[in-house]
Coordinates of C-alpha atoms (C1' of nucleotides) in Angstrom, one line a residue:
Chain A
X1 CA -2.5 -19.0 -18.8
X2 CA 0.0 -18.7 -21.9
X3 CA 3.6 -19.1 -21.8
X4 CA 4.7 -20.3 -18.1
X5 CA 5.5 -17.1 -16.3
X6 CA 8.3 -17.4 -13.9
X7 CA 8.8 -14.1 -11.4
X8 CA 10.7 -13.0 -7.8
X9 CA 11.3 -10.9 -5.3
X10 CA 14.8 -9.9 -4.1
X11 CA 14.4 -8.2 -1.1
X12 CA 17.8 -6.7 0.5
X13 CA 18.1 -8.1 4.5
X14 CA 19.2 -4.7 5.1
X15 CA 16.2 -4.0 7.3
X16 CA 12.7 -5.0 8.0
X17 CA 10.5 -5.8 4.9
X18 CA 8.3 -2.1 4.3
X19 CA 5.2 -1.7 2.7
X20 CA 6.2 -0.7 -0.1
X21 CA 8.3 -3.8 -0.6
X22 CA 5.2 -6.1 0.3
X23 CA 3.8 -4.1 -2.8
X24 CA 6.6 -5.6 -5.4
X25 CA 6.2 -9.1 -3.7
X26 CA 2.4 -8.9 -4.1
X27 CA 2.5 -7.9 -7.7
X28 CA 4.6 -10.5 -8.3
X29 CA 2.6 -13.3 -6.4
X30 CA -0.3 -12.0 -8.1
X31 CA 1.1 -12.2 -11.6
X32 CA 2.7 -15.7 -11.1
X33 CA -0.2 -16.7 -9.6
X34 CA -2.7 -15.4 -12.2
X35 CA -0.5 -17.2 -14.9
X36 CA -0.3 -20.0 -13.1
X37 CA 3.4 -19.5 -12.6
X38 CA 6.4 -19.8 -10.2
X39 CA 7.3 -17.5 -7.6
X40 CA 10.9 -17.2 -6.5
X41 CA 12.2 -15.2 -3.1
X42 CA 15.5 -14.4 -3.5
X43 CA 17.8 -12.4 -0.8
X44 CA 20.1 -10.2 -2.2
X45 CA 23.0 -10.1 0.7
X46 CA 25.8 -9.2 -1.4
X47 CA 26.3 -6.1 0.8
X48 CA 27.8 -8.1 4.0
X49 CA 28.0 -4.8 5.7
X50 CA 24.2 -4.5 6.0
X51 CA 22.9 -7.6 6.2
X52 CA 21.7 -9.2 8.9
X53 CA 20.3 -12.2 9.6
X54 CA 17.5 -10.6 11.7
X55 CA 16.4 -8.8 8.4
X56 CA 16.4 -12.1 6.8
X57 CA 14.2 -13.8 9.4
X58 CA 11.6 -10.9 9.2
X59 CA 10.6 -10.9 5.6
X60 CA 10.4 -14.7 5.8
X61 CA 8.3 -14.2 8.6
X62 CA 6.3 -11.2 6.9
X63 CA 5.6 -13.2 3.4
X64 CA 3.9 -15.7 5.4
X65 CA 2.2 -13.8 8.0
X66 CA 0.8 -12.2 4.7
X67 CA 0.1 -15.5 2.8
X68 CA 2.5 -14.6 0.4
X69 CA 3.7 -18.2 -0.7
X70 CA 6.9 -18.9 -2.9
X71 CA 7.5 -21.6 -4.9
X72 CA 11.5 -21.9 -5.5
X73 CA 14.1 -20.3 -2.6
X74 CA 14.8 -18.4 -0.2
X75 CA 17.6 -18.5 -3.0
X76 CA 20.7 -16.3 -0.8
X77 CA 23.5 -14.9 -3.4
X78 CA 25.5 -15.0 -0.6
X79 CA 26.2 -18.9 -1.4
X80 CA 26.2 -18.5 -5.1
X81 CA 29.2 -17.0 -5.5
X82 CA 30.7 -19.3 -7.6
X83 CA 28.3 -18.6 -10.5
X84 CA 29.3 -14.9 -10.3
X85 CA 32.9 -15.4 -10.3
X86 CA 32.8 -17.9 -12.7
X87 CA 30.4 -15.3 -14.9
X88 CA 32.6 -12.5 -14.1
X89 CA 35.8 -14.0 -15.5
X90 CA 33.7 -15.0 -18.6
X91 CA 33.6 -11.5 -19.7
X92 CA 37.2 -10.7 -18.9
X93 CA 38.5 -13.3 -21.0
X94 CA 36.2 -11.7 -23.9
X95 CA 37.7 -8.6 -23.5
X96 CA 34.1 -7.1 -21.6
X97 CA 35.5 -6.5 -18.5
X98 CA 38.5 -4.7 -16.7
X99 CA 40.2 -4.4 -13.7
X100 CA 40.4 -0.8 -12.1
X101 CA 42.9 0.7 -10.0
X102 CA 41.4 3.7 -9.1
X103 CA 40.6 4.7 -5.6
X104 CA 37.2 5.1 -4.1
X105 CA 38.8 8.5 -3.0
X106 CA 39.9 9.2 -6.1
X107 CA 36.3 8.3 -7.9
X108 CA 34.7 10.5 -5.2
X109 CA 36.7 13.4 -6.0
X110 CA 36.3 13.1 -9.7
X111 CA 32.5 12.6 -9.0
X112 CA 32.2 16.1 -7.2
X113 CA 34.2 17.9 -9.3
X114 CA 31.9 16.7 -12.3
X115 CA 28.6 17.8 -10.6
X116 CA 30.3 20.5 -9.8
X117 CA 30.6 21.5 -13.6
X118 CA 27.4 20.2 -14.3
X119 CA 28.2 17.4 -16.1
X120 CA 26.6 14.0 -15.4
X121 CA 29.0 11.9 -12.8
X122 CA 30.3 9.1 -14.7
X123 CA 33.1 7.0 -14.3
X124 CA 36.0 8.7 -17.2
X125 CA 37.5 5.3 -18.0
X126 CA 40.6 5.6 -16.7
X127 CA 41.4 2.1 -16.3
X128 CA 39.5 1.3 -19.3
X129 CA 42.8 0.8 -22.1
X130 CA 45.5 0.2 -19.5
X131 CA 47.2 -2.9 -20.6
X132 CA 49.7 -2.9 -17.5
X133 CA 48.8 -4.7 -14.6
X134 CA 49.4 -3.1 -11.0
X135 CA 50.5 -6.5 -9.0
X136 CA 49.6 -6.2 -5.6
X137 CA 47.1 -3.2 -5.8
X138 CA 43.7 -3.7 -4.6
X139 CA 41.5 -3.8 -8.0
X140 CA 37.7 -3.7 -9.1
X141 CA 36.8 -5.5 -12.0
X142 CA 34.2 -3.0 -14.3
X143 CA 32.2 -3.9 -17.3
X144 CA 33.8 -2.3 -20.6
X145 CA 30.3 -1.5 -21.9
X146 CA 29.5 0.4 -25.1
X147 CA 30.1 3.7 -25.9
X148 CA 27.8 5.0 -28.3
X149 CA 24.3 3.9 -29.8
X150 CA 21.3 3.3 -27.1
X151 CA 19.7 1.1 -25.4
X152 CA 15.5 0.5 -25.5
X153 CA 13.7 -0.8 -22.5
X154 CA 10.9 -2.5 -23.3
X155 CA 8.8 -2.0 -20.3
X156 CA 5.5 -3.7 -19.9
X157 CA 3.8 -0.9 -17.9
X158 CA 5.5 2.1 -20.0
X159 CA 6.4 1.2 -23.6
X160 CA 9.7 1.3 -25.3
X161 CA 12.1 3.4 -23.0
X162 CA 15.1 4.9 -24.9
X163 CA 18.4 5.6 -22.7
X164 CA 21.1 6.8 -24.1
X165 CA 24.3 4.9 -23.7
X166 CA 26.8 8.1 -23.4
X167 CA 24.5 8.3 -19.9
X168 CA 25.8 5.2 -18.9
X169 CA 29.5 3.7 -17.4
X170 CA 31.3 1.2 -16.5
X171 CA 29.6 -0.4 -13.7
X172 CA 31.8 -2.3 -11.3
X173 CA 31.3 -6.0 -11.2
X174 CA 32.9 -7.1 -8.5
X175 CA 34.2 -5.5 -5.3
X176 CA 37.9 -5.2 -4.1
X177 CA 37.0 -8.0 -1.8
X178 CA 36.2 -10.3 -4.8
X179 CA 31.9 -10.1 -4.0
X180 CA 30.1 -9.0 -7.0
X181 CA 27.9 -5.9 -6.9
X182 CA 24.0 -6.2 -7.0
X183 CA 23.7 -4.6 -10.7
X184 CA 25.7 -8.0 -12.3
X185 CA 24.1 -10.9 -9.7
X186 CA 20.6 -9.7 -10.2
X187 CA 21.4 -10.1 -14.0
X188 CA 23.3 -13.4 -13.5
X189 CA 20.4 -14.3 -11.1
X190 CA 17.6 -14.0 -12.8
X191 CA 18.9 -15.6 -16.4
X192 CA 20.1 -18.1 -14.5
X193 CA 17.1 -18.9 -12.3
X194 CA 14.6 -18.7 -15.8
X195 CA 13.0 -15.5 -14.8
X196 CA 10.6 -14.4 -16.9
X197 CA 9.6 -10.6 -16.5
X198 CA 11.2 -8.7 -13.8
X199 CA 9.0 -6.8 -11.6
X200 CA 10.0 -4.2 -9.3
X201 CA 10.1 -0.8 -7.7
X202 CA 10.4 2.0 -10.6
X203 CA 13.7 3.2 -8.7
X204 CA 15.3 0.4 -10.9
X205 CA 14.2 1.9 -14.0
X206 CA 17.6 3.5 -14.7
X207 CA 18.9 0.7 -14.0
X208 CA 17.7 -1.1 -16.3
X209 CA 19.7 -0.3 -19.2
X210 CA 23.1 -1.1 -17.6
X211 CA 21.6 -4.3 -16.9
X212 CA 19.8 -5.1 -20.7
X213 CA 23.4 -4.4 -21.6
X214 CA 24.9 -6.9 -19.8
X215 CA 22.2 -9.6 -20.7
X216 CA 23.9 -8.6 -24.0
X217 CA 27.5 -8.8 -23.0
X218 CA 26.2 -12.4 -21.5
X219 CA 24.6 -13.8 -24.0
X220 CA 21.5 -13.8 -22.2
X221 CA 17.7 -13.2 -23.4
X222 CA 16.0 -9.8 -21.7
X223 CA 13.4 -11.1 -19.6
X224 CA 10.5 -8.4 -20.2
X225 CA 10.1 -5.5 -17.3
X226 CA 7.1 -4.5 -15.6
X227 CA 8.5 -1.1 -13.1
X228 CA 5.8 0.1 -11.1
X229 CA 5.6 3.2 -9.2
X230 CA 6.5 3.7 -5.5
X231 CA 4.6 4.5 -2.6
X232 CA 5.1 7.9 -1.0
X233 CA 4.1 9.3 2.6
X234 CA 1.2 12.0 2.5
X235 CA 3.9 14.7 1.8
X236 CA 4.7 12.8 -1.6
X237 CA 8.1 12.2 -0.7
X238 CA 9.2 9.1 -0.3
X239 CA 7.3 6.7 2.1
X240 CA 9.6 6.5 5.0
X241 CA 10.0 6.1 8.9
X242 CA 9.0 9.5 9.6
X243 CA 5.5 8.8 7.9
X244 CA 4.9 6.4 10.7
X245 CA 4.6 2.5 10.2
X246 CA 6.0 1.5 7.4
X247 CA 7.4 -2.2 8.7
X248 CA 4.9 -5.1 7.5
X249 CA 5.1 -6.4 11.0
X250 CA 4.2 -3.4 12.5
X251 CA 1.3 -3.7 11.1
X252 CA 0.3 -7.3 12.1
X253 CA 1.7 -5.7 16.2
X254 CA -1.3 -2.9 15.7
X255 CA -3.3 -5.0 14.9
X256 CA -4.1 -5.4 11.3
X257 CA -5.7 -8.4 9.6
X258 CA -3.1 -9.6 6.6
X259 CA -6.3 -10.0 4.0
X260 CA -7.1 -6.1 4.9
X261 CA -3.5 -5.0 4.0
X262 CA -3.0 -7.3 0.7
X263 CA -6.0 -5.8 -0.4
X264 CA -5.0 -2.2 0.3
X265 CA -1.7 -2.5 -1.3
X266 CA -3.4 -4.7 -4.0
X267 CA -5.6 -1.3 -4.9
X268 CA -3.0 1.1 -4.5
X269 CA -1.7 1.1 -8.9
X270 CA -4.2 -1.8 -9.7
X271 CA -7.6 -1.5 -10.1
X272 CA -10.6 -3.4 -11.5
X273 CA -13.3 -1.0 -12.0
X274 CA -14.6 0.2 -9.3
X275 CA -14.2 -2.6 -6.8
X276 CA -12.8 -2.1 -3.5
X277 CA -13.1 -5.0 -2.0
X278 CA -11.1 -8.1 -3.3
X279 CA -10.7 -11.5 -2.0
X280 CA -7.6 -13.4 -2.7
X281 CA -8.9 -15.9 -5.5
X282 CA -10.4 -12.4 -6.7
X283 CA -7.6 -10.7 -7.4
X284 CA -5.6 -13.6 -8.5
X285 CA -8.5 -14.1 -11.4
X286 CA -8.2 -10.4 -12.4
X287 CA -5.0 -8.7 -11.8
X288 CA -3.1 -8.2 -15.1
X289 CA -0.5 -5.4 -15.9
X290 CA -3.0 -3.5 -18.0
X291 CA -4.5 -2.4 -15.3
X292 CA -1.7 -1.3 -13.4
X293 CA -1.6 2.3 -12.8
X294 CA 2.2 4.0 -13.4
X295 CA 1.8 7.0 -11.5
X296 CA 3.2 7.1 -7.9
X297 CA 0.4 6.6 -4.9
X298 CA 0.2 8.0 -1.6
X299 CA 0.0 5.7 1.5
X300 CA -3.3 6.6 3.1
X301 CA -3.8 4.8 6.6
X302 CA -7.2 5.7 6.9
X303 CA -8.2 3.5 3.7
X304 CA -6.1 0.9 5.1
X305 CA -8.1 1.2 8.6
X306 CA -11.4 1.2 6.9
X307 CA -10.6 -2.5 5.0
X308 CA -9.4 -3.8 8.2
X309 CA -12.9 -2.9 10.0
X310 CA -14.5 -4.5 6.6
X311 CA -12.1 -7.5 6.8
X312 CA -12.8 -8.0 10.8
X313 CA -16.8 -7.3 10.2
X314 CA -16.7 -9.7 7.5
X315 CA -14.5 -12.6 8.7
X316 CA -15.8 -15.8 10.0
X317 CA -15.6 -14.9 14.2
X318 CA -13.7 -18.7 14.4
X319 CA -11.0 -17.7 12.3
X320 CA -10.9 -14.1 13.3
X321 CA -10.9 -15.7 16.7
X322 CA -7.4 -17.5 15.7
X323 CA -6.4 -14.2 14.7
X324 CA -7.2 -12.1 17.8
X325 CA -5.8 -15.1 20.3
X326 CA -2.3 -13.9 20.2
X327 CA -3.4 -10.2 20.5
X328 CA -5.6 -11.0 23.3
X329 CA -2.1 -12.2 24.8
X330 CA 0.4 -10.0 23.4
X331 CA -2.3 -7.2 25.2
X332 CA -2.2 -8.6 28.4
X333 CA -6.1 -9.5 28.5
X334 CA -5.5 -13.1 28.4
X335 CA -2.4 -15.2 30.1
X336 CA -0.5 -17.5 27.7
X337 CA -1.7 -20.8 28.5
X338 CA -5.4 -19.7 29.3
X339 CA -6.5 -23.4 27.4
X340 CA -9.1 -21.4 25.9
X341 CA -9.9 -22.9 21.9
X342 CA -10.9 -20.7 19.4
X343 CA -14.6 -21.6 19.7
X344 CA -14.9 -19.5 23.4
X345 CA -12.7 -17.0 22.2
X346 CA -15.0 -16.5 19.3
X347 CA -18.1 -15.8 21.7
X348 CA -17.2 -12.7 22.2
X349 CA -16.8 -11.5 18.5
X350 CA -19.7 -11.1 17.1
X351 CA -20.8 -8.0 19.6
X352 CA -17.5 -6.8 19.0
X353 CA -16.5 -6.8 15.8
X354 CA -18.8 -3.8 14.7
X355 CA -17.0 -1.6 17.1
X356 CA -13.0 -2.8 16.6
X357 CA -10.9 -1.0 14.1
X358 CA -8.1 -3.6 14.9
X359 CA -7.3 -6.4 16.8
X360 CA -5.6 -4.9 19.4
X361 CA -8.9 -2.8 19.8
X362 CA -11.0 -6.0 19.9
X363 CA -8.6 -7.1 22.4
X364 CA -9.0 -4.4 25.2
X365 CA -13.0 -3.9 24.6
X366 CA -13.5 -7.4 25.2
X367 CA -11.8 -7.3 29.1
X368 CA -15.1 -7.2 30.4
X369 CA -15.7 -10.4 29.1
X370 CA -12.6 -12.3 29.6
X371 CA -11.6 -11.0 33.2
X372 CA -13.6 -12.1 35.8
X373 CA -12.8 -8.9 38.3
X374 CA -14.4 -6.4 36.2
X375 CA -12.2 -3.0 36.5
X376 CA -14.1 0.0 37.5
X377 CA -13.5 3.3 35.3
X378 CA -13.8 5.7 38.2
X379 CA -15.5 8.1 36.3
X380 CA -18.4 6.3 35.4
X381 CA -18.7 4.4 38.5
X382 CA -19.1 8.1 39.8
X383 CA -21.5 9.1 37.9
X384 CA -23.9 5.5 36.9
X385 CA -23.5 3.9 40.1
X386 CA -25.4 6.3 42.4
X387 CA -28.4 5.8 45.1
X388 CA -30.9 6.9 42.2
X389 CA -29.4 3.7 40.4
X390 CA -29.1 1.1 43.2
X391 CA -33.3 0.4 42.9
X392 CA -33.4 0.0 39.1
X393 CA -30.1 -2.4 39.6
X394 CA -32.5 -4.6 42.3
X395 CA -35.1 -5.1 40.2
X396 CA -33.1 -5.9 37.2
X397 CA -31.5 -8.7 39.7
X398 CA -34.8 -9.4 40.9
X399 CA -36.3 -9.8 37.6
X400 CA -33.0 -11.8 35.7
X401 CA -32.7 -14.9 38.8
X402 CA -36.1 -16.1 38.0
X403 CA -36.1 -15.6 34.6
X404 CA -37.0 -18.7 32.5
X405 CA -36.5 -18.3 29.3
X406 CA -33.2 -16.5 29.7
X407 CA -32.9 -14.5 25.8
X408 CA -32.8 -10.9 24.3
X409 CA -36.2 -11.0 23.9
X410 CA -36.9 -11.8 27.5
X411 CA -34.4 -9.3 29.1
X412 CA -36.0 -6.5 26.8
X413 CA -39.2 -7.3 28.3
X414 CA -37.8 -7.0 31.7
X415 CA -35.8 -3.8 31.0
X416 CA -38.3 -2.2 29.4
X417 CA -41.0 -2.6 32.2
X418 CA -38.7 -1.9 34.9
X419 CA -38.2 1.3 32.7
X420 CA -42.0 1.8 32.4
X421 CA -42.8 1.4 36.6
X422 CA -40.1 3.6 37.3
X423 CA -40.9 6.1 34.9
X424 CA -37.1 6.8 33.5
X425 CA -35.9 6.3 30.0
X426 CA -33.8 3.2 29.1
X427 CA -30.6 5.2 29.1
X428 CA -30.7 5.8 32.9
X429 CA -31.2 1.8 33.4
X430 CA -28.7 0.7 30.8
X431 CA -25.8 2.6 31.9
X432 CA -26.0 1.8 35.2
X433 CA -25.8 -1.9 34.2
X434 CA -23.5 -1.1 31.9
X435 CA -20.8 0.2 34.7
X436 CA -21.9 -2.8 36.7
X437 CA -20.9 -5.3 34.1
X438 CA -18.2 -3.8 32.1
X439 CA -16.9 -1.3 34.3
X440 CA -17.1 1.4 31.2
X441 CA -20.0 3.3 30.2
X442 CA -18.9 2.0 26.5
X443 CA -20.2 -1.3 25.4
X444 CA -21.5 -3.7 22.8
X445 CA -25.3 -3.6 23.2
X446 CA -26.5 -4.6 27.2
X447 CA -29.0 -7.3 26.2
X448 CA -25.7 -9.0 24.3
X449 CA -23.5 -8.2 27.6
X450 CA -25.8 -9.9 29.9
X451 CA -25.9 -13.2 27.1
X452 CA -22.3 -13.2 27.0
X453 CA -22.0 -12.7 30.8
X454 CA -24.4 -15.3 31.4
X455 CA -26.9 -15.3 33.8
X456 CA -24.8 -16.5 37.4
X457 CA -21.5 -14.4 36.3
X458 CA -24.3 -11.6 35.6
X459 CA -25.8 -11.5 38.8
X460 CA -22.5 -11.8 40.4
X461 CA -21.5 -8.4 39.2
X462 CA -24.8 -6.6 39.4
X463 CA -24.9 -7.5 43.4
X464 CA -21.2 -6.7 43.8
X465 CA -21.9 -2.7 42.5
X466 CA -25.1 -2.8 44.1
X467 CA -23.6 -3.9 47.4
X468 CA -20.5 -1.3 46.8
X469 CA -23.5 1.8 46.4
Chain B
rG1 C1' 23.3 19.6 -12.7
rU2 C1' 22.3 15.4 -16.4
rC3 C1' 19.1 11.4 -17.7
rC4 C1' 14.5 8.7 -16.9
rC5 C1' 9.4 8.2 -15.1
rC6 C1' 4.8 10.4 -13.7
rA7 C1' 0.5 14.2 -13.7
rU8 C1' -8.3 13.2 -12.9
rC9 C1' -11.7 15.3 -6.1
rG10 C1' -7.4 16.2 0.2
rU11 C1' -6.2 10.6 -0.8
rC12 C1' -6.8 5.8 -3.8
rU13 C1' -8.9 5.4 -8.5
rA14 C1' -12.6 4.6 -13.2
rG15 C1' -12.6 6.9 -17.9
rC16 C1' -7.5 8.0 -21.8
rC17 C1' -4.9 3.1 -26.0
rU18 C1' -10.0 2.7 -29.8
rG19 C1' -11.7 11.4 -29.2
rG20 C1' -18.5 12.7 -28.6
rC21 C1' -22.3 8.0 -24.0
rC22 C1' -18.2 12.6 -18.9
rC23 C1' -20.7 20.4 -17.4
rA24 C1' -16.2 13.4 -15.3
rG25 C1' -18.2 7.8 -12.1
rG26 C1' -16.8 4.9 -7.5
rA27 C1' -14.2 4.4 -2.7
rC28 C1' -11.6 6.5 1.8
rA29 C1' -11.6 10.9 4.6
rC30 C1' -14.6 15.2 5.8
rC31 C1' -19.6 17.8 6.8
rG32 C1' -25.0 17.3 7.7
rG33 C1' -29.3 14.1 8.8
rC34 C1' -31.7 9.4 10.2
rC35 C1' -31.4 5.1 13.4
rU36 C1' -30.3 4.5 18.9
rU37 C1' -29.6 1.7 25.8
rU38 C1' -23.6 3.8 25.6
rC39 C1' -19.9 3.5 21.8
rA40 C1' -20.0 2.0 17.2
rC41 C1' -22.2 -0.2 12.7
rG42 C1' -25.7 0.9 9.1
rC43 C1' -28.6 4.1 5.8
rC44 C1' -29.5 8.8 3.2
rG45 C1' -27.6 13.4 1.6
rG46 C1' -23.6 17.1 0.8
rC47 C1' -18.7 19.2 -0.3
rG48 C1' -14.9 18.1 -3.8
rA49 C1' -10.8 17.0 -9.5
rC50 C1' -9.4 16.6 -15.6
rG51 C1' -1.9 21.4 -13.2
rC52 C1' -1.0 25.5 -17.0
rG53 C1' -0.4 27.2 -22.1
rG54 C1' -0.5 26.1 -27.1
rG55 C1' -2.0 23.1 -31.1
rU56 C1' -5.0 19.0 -34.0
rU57 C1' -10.5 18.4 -34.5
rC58 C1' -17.1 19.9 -35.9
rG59 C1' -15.9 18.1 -30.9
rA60 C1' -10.3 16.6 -26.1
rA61 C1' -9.9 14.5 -19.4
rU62 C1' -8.9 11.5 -23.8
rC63 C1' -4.2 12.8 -29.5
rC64 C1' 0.5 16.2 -30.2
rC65 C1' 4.1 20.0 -28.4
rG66 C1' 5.9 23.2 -24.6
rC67 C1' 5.9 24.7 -19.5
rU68 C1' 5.3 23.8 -14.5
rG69 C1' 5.1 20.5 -10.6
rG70 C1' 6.3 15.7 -8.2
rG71 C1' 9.2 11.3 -8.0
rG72 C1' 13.5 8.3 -9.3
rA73 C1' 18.6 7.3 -10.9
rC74 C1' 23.5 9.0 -11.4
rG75 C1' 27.8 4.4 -5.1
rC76 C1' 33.4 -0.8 -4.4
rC77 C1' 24.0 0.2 -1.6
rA78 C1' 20.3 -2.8 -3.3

RNA sequence: GUCCCCAUCGUCUAGCCUGGCCCAGGACACCGGCCUUUCACGCCGGCGACGCGGGUUCGAAUCCCGCUGGGGACGCCA
């Protein structure tokens, strides 16, 4: 809790928020809140071609489905692009910025023919010392950076990086069309919006000096830089579409509890000895940039899986139960408007939630209890509900009407003696039950179907598949 | 191609900064067993790594150099 810590995350509406991009946002939320600092969501739309308002509705509705709270924004550059222009002709009038007449066709050409040679595809600086200007041609304004010396990084995850500067151009600040380009508004951005360290993908990392220069050229103060590694698919290449889910919301669709995928992104480049399991106020106590890892990390789904069985194991069944409503209607089990609260729904959980690896799973295993026409696997109706079954199913009726004290306890007794006086094993009593109450031959526990069930919907069921035998 | 980053079990990682406590610890996955009314859960056990080559040192996973491998950047994308 030192110096007030002020971060963001500038996600691009150019598609739905990934993984990987919940990653950046998480670090960040976790340092600023850590520090007791402010967290800032910025769009960056500055490519109008790409950006969608669709995109933009997504993350927003990601960050919260994750509980990813911001303090300042959603700040859009989009309607800030009087600061930029106003920036841009700041460093033209002090000689640190140019206008350009070349072509895109012309820069592509020049581009190949460099890689071709095997030299390093910079723009040559054509424009840079013309002193004519071409009224009427469409122009780019570029930064006239350096030439010579270099620049250092200092990165809080890395150290000092050293680039140097003959590596670098002159960027283009703003567009034909007049819109600046992302390299100049995230710098304009983020000095302007008091951001403190800059925390992002480690794709920006040669990036980075292009900008530190033009903190220079703009009189700015570096913030400091935290780049942390990416997230690749189990080939190591990139995590992308073809590695399966990558959307955040495709993950909340299948399923998945937000607290189980906060804390596998949380552990995937942090750590804190060996603990696997984090809450939120957890990781918010301990999370600090020493113990971030640099090197890249695979996306492993089955890690992922096994927090979300932990998370829906270990969650309250109430609030899980507020969790698994809309899956229960999203799945078809339950109709919208079925005016059950979260308390009913919630009956169901605790025999459930050792056997669900998501919600969606919960959801369809817990039909039996929710619809009231139980639907008959054929197979196992075939093979539990049989003549050898129907006198073990009487009994069991016979035994449960009466029944005083109507508990586990009690129905053990019962099933056990039945057992006994027909001389079978449990197994060949409970499945039969089984297929008469759930319709599968795959259940929570039989004693905890029949409590569930109730004793009057119980009996319905058993003398309904006893009557069908 | 050029520049930059990275390198411990299949995967996520601890250890590395401040060499000996590490013939390397935990977790996921996998395999075997136990438990058992189905399916699971759970419990117990097993398999399994310091990329390679040079240094430095009494001693290196830990420090240095090279190589190799992986990733990233080089856009009027972000």
């Amino acid at each position: 809790m030192s110096d007030p810590v002020k971060v963001r995350f500038a996600p691009s509406p150019t598609g739905f928020l990934h993984i990987g991009g919940v990653r950046t946002a998480l670090f960040n939320w976790l340092f600023a809140r850590h520090h007791g600092g402010q967290f800032v969501l910025r769009i960056e739309d500055t490519d109008h071609e790409r950006s969608t308002e669709e995109s933009i509705t997504e993350i927003l509705e990601s960050m919260k489905w994750l509980g990813l709270d911001w303090d300042e924004g959603p700040y859009r550059q989009t309607e800030r692009q009087e600061i930029y222009t106003q920036k841009v002709d700041q460093l033209f009038k002090e000689g640190k910025a140019y206008r350009c007449y070349c072509t895109p066709e012309e820069l592509d050409r020049k581009r190949n023919e460099a890689q071709k040679k095997g030299l390093k595809p910079k723009y040559d600086g054509t424009c840079r010392e013309r002193t004519d200007q071409l009224e009427g041609s469409p122009s780019v304004i570029r930064f006239k950076a350096p030439l010579e010396g270099s620049v250092v990084v200092d990165d809080l995850l890395r150290g000092k990086v050293v680039f140097d500067i003959e590596e670098l151009d002159d960027l283009i600040l703003q567009r034909t069309d007049g819109s600046p380009t992302y390299n100049f508004v995230v710098v304009v951005d983020d000095a302007d919006m008091g951001i403190t360290h800059v925390v992002r993908g480690d794709d920006h990392l040669s990036n980075t000096p292009r900008q530190c220069l033009l903190y220079d050229a703009l009189n700015f103060t570096r913030p400091k830089f935290a780049h942390i590694s990416m997230i690749l698919g189990q080939d190591k290449a990139r995590l992308s579409k073809r590695h399966g889910a990558t959307s955040a919301l495709a993950y909340r669709e299948m399923g998945y509890l937000p607290a189980a995928m906060i804390n596998y992104l949380a552990r995937l480049g942090w750590s804190h000895g060996d603990q696997e399991i984090f809450s939120r106020e957890e990781m918010i106590q301990h999370f600090s940039f020493d113990s971030v890892n640099t090197s890249a990390a695979v996306f492993d789904p089955d890690k992922l899986s096994w927090l979300n069985e932990h998370y829906i194991k270990t969650t309250p069944p109430e609030e899980l139960a507020r969790q698994l409503e809309p899956v229960l209607v999203s799945t078809g089990v339950l109709q919208s408007g079925h005016g059950l609260d979260a308390s009913e729904i919630a009956k169901v959980i605790p025999s459930l939630n050792e056997r669900a690896k998501t919600l969606v799973e919960m959801a369809e295993k817990s039909k039996f209890y929710f619809n009231k026409e139980v639907e008959f696997d054929e197979k196992a109706k075939t093979k539990f509900l049989t003549a050898n079954a129907r006198p073990l199913l009487e009994k069991v009726i016979a035994g449960l009407s009466p029944m005083e004290n109507f508990s586990a306890e009690e129905i053990e007794t019962l099933f056990k003696k039945i057992v006994e006086e027909e001389g079978t094993k449990l197994g060949k009593l409970a499945q039969p039950v089984r297929v008469a109450l759930t319709g599968t031959t795959v259940s929570p526990g039989i004693y905890d179907v029949i409590l569930l069930l109730g004793r009057e919907q119980t009996l319905v069921r058993l003398n309904n598949a006893f009557q069908a035998i």
